[in-house]
Tab-separated table of C-alpha atoms and ligand atoms in Angstrom:
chain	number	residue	atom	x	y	z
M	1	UNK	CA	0.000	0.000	0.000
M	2	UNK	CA	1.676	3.067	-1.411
M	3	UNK	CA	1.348	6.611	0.416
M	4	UNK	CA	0.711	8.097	-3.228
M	5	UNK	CA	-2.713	6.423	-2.851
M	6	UNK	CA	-3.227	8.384	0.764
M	7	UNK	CA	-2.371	11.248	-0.065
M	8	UNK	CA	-3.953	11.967	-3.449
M	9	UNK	CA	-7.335	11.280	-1.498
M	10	UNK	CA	-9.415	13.556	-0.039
M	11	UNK	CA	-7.152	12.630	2.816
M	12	UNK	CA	-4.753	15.501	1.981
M	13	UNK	CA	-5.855	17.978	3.976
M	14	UNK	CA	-5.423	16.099	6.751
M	15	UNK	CA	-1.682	14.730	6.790
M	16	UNK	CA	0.199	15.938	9.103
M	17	UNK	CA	2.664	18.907	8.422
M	18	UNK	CA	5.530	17.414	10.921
M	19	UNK	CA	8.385	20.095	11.264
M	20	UNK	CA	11.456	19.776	9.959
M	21	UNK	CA	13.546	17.605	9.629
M	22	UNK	CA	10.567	15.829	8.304
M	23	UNK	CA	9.453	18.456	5.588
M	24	UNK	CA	12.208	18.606	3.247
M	25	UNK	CA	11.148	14.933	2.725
M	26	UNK	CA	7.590	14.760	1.405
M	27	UNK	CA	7.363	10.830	1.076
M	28	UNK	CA	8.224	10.564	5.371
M	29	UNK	CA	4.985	13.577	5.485
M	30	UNK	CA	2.897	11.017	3.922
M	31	UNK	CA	2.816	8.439	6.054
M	32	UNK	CA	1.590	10.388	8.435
M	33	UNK	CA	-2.550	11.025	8.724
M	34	UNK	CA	-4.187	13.087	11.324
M	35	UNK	CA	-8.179	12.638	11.754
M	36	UNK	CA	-8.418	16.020	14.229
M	37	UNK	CA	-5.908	18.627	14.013
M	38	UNK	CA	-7.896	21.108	15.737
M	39	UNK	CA	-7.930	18.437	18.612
M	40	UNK	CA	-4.476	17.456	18.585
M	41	UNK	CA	-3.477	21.058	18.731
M	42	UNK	CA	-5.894	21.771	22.105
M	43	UNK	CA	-4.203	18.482	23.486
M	44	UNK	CA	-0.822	19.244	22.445
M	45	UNK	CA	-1.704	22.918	24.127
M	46	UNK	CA	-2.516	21.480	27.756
M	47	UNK	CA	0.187	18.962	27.558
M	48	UNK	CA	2.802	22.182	27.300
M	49	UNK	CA	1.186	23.874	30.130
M	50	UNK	CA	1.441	20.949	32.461
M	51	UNK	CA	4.634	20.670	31.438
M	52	UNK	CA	7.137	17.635	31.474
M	53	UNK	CA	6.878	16.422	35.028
M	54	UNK	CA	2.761	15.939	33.824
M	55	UNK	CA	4.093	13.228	31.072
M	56	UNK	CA	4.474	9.180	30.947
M	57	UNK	CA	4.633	7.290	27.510
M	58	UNK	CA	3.390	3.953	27.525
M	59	UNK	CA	4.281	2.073	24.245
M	60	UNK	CA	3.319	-1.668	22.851
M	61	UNK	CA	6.636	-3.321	22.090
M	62	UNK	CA	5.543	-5.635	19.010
M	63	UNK	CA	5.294	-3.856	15.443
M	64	UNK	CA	5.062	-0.851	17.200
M	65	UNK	CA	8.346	-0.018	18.676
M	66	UNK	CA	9.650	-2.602	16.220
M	67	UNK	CA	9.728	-2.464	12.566
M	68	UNK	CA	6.540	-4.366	10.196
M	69	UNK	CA	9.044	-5.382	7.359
M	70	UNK	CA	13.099	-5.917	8.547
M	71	UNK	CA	14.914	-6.345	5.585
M	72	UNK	CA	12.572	-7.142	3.084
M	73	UNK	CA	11.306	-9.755	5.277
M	74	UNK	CA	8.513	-10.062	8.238
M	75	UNK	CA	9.531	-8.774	10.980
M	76	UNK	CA	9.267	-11.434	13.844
M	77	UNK	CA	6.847	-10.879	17.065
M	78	UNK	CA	8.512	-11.975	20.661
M	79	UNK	CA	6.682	-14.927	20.702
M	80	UNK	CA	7.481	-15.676	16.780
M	81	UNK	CA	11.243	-15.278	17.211
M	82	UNK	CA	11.673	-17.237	19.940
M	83	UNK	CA	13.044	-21.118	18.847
M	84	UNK	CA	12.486	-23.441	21.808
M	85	UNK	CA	15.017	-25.766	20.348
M	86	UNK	CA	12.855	-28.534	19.337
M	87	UNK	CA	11.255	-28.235	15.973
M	88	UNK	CA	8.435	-30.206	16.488
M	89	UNK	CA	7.308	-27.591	19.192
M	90	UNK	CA	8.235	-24.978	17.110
M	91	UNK	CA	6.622	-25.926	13.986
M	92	UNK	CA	3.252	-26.330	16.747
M	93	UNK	CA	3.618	-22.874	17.430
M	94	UNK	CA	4.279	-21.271	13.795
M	95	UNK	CA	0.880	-23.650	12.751
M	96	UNK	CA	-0.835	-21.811	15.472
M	97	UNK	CA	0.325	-18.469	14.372
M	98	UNK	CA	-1.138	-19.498	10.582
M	99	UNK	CA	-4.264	-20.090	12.194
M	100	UNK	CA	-4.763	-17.543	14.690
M	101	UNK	CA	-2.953	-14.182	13.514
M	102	UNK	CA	-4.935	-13.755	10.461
M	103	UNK	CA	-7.988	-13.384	12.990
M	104	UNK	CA	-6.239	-11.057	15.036
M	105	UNK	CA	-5.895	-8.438	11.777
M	106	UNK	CA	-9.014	-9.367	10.857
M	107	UNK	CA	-12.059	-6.359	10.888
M	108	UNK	CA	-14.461	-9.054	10.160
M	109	UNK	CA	-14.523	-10.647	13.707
M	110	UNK	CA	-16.929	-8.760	16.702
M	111	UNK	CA	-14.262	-7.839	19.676
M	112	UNK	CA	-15.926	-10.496	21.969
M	113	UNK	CA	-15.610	-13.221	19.889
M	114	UNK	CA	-12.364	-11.942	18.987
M	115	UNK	CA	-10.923	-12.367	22.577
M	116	UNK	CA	-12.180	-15.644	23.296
M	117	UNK	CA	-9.641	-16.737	19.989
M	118	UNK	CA	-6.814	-14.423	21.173
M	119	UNK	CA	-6.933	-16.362	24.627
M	120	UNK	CA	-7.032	-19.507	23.261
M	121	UNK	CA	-3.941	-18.658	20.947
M	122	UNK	CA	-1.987	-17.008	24.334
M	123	UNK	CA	-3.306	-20.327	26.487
M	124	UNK	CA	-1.787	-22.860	23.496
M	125	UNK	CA	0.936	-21.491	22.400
M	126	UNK	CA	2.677	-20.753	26.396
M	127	UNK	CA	1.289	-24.346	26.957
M	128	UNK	CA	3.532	-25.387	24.057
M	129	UNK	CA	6.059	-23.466	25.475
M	130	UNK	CA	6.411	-25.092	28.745
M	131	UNK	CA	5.797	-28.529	27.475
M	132	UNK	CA	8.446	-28.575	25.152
M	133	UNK	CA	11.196	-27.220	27.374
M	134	UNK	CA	12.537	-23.982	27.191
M	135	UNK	CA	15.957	-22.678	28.730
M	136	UNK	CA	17.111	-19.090	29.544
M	137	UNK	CA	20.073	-20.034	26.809
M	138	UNK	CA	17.225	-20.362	23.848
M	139	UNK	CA	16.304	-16.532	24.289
M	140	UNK	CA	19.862	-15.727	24.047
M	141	UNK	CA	20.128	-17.677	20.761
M	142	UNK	CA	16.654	-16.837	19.338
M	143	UNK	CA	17.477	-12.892	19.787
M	144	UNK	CA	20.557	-13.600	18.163
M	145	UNK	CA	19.197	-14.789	14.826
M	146	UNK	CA	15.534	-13.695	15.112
M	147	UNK	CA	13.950	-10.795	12.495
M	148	UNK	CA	13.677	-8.013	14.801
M	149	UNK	CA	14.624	-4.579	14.638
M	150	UNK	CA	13.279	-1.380	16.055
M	151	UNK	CA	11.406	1.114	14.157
M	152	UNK	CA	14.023	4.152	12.900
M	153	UNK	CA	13.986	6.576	15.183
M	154	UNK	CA	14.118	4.822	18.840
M	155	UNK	CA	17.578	6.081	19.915
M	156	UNK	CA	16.302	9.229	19.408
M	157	UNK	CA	12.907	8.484	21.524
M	158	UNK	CA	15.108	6.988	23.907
M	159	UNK	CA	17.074	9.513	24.513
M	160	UNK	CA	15.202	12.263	24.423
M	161	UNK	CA	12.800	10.225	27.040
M	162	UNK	CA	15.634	9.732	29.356
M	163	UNK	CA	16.582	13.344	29.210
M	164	UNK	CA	13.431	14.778	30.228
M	165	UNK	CA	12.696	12.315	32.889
M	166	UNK	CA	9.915	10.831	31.248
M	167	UNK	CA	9.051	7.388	32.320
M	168	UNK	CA	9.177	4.875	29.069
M	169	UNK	CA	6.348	2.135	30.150
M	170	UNK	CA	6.388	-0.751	27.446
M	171	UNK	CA	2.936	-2.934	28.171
M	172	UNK	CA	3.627	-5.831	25.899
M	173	UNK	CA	1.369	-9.178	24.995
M	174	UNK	CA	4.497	-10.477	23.800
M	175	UNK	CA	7.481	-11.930	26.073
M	176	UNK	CA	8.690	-9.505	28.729
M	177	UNK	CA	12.054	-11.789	29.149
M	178	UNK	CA	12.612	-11.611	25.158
M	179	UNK	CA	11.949	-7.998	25.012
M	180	UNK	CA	14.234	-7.491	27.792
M	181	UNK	CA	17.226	-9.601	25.837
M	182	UNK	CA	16.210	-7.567	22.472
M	183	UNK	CA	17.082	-4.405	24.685
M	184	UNK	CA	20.063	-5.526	25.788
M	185	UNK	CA	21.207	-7.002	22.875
M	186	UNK	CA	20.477	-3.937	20.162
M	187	UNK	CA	20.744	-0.922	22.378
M	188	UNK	CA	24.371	0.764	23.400
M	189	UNK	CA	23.299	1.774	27.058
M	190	UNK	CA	20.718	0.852	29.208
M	191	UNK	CA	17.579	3.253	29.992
M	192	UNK	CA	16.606	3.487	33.636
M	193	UNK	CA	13.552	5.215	33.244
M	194	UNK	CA	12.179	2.339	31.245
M	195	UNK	CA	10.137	-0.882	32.852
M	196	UNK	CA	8.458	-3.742	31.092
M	197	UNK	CA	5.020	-5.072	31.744
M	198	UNK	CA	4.522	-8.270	30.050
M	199	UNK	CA	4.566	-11.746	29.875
M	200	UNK	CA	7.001	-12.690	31.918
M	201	UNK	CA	8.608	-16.218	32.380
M	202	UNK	CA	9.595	-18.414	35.876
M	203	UNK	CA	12.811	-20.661	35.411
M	204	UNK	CA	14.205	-23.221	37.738
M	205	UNK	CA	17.561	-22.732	38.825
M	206	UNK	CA	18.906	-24.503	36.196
M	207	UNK	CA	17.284	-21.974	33.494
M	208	UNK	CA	14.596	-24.053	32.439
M	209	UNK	CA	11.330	-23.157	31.642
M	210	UNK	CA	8.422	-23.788	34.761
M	211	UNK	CA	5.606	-21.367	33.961
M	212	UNK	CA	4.423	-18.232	33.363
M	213	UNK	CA	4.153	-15.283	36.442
M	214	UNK	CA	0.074	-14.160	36.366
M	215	UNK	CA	-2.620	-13.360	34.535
M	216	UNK	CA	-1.328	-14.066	30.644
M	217	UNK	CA	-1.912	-10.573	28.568
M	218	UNK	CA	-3.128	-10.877	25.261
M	219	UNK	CA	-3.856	-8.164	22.496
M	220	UNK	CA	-7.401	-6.995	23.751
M	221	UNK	CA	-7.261	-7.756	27.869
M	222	UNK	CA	-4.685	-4.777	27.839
M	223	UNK	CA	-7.386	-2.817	29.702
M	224	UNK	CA	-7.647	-5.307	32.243
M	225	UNK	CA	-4.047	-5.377	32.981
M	226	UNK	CA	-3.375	-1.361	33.168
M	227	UNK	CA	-4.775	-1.756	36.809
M	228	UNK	CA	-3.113	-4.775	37.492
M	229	UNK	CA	-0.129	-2.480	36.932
M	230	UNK	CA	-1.011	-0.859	40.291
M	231	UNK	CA	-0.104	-4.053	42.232
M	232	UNK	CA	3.298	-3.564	44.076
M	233	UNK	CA	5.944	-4.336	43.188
M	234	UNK	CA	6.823	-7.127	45.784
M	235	UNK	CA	4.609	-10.055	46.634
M	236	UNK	CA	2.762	-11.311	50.182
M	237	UNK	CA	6.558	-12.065	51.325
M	238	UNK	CA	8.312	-9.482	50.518
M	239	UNK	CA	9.870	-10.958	47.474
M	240	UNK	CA	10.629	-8.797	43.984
M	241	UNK	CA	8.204	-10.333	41.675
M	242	UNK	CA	10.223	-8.476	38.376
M	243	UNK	CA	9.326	-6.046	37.015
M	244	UNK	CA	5.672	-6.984	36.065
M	245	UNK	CA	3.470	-4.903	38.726
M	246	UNK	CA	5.164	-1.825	38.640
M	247	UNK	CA	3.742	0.467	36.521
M	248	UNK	CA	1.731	1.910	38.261
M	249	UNK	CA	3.802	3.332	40.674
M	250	UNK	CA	6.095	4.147	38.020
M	251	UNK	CA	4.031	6.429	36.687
M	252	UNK	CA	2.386	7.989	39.320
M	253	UNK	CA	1.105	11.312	39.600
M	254	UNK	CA	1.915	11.798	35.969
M	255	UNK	CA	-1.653	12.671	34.019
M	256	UNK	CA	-0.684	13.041	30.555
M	257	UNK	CA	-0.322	10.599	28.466
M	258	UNK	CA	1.783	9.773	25.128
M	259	UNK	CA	0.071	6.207	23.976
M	260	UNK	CA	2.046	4.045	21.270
M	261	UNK	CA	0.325	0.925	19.619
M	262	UNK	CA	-0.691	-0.524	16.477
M	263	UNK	CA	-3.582	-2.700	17.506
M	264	UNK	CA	-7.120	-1.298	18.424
M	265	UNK	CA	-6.818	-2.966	21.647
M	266	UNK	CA	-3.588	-0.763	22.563
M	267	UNK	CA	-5.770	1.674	23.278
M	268	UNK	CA	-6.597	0.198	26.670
M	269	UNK	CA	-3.331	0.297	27.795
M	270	UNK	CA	-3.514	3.524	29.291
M	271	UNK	CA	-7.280	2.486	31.250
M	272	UNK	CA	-4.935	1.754	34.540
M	273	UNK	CA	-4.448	5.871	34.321
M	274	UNK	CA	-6.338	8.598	35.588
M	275	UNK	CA	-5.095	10.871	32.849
M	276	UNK	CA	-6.033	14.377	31.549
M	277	UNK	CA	-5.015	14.269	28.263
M	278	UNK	CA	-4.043	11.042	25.746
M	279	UNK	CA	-2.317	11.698	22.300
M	280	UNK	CA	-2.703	7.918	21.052
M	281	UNK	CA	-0.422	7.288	17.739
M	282	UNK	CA	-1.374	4.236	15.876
M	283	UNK	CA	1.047	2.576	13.699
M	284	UNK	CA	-1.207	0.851	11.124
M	285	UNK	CA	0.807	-2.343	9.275
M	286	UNK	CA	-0.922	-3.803	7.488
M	287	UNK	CA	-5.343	-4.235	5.851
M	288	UNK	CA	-5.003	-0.430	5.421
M	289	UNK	CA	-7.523	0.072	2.951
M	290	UNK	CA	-10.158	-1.438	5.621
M	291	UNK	CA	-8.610	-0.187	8.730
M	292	UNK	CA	-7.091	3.175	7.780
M	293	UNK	CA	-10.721	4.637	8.657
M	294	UNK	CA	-11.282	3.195	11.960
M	295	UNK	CA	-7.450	3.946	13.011
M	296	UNK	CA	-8.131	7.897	12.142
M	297	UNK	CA	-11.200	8.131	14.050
M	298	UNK	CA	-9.057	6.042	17.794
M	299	UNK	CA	-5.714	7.600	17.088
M	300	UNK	CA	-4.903	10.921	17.411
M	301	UNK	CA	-1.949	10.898	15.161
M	302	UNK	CA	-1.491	7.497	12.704
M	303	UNK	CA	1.646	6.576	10.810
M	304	UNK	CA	1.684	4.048	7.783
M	305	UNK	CA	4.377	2.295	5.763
M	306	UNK	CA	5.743	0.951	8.740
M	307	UNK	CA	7.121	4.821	9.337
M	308	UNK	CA	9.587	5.796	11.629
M	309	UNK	CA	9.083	7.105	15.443
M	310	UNK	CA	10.160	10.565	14.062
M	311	UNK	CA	6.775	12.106	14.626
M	312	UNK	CA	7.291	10.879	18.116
M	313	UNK	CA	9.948	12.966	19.060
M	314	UNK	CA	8.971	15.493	17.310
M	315	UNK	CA	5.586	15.467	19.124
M	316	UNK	CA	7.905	15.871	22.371
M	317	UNK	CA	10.202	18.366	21.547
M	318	UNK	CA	6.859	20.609	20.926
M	319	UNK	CA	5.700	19.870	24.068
M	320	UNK	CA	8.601	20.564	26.505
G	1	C5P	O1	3.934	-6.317	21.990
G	1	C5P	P1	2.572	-6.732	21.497
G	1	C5P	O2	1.502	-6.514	22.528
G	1	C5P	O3	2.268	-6.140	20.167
G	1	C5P	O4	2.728	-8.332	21.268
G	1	C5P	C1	1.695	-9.134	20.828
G	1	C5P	C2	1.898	-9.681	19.432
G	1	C5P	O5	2.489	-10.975	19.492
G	1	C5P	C3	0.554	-9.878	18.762
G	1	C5P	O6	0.268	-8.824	17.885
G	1	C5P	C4	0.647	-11.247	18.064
G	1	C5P	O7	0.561	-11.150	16.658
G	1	C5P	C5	1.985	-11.806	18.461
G	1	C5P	N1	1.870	-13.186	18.951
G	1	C5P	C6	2.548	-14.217	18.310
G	1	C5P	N2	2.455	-15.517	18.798
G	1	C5P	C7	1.700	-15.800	19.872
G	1	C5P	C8	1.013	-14.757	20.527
G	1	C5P	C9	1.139	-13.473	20.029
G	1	C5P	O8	3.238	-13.962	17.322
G	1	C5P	N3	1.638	-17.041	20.330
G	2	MG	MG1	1.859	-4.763	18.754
């Protein structure tokens, strides 16, 4: 889907007009589509007079913060790039994938109906997971050779994050431990002001797989979960339970909002927060033709072509 089509619709009018360095290149200003400017502007207005210490993002890891396409080829989802060293239980998984992600993208399935698959997909596939044996070394090796890369731009987010003391929440359905090893594998420096809600795995003391920690988190119970993030962070004995449970009082106090996804169901991440005002950017992959409506109407700001996080940062430096 070509951003020729987009723009020489009646869609024009509405594309974004990001600020250099952005507008000396007129192909990055097209994948960029903004329902409500008049909107984003009153939000973007408020967000400046609150000021910094006012702001958390909280961003979906999979195909949002990482790239659609990595080298001409699909890029890989936590649970997709992870090999559990058996092929037979891998091959289980990928079938399950074939089966089930098509009616995740789908427009066609009603959201109810919807879930009940999603769970069943989450409940089969970490089932697979734990019966086939994994071991702490597999994650190391899958990262290594898995398709994953982040979106162009997330050094920049990053580190302009980290230099205004903006807390970085990434609320995942994905793997927290794999997204954890993809950050320490592909970044240069760790980010303190960054915590992971997700999945996350128990090992024995030997490394191998036992379980997962919780309630599993799948691509439309991410409203449920964003109050779960208000658990503490330690459990009925005072032990650390990771960093699943934190969020909450990570991001205390802080009522505005910067919300990064590129599923519908992103949306509720940010349910968990009392906010006053929520720029949502969608990052729409993939069915644009039938989704490209519905995505202008939830997000505030949505970016196609599997775009960069450009807009992102640029959305911050306005606002500080
Ligand atoms: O980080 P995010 O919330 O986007 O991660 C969820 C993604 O992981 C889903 O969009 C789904 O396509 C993918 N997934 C998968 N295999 C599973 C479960 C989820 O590839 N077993
Ligand atoms: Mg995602």
């Amino acid at each position: 889907y070509r951003a020729r089509s987009i723009t020489s619709s009646k869609m024009d009018q509405q594309t974004l007009n990001v600020k250099s360095p952005n507008i000396a290149n007129p192909s990055r200003i097209s994948n960029i589509v903004v329902g409500n400017l008049d909107e984003l502007a009153k939000k973007k207005a408020a967000i400046r007079a609150a000021g910094m210490s006012s702001l958390q993002v909280i961003a979906d890891f999979d195909m949002t913060l990482t790239k659609y396409m990595v080298e001409g080829r699909r890029g890989q989802s936590t649970h997709a790039l992870l090999s559990q060293g058996s092929t037979d239980y891998d091959r289980k998984r990928q079938e399950l994938f074939d089966i089930y992600y098509p009616m995740e993208i789908s427009p066609n399935i009603p959201v109810e109906e919807k879930t009940k698959l999603m769970e069943t997909w989450w409940g089969k596939s970490h089932g697979l997971l734990v019966e086939g044996g994994l071991n702490i070394e597999n994650i190391r090796q899958s990262v290594e050779k898995g398709t994953v890369g982040f979106r162009e731009g997330i050094a920049d987010l990053f580190e302009i994050l980290d230099g205004e003391g903006v807390p970085l929440l990434i609320f995942s359905a994905g793997l927290a431990d794999i997204i954890e090893e993809i950050l320490r594998q592909k970044l240069h420096r760790t980010f303190p002001n960054i915590r992971v809600v997700s999945n996350r795995m128990n090992f024995d003391k030997d490394g191998n797989l036992t379980g997962f920690i919780g309630k599993t988190i799948h691509v439309l119970n991410k409203n449920e979960h964003a109050l779960e993030m208000a658990a503490p962070l330690h459990d009925e004995e005072g032990h650390s339970v990771g960093s699943n449970g934190n969020g909450s009082s990570f991001i205390k106090g802080r009522k505005n909002v910067i919300l990064l996804g590129d599923h519908l169901g992103d949306l509720g991440m940010s349910d968990g927060v009392a906010y006053d005002n929520r720029i949502s950017v969608g990052f729409l992959n993939e069915n644009v033709e039938n989704w490209l409506d519905t995505y202008r109407r939830a997000f505030d700001i949505v970016v196609l072509n599997d775009g960069t996080l450009d807009c992102v940062v640029e959305l911050i430096q306005e606002l500080r």
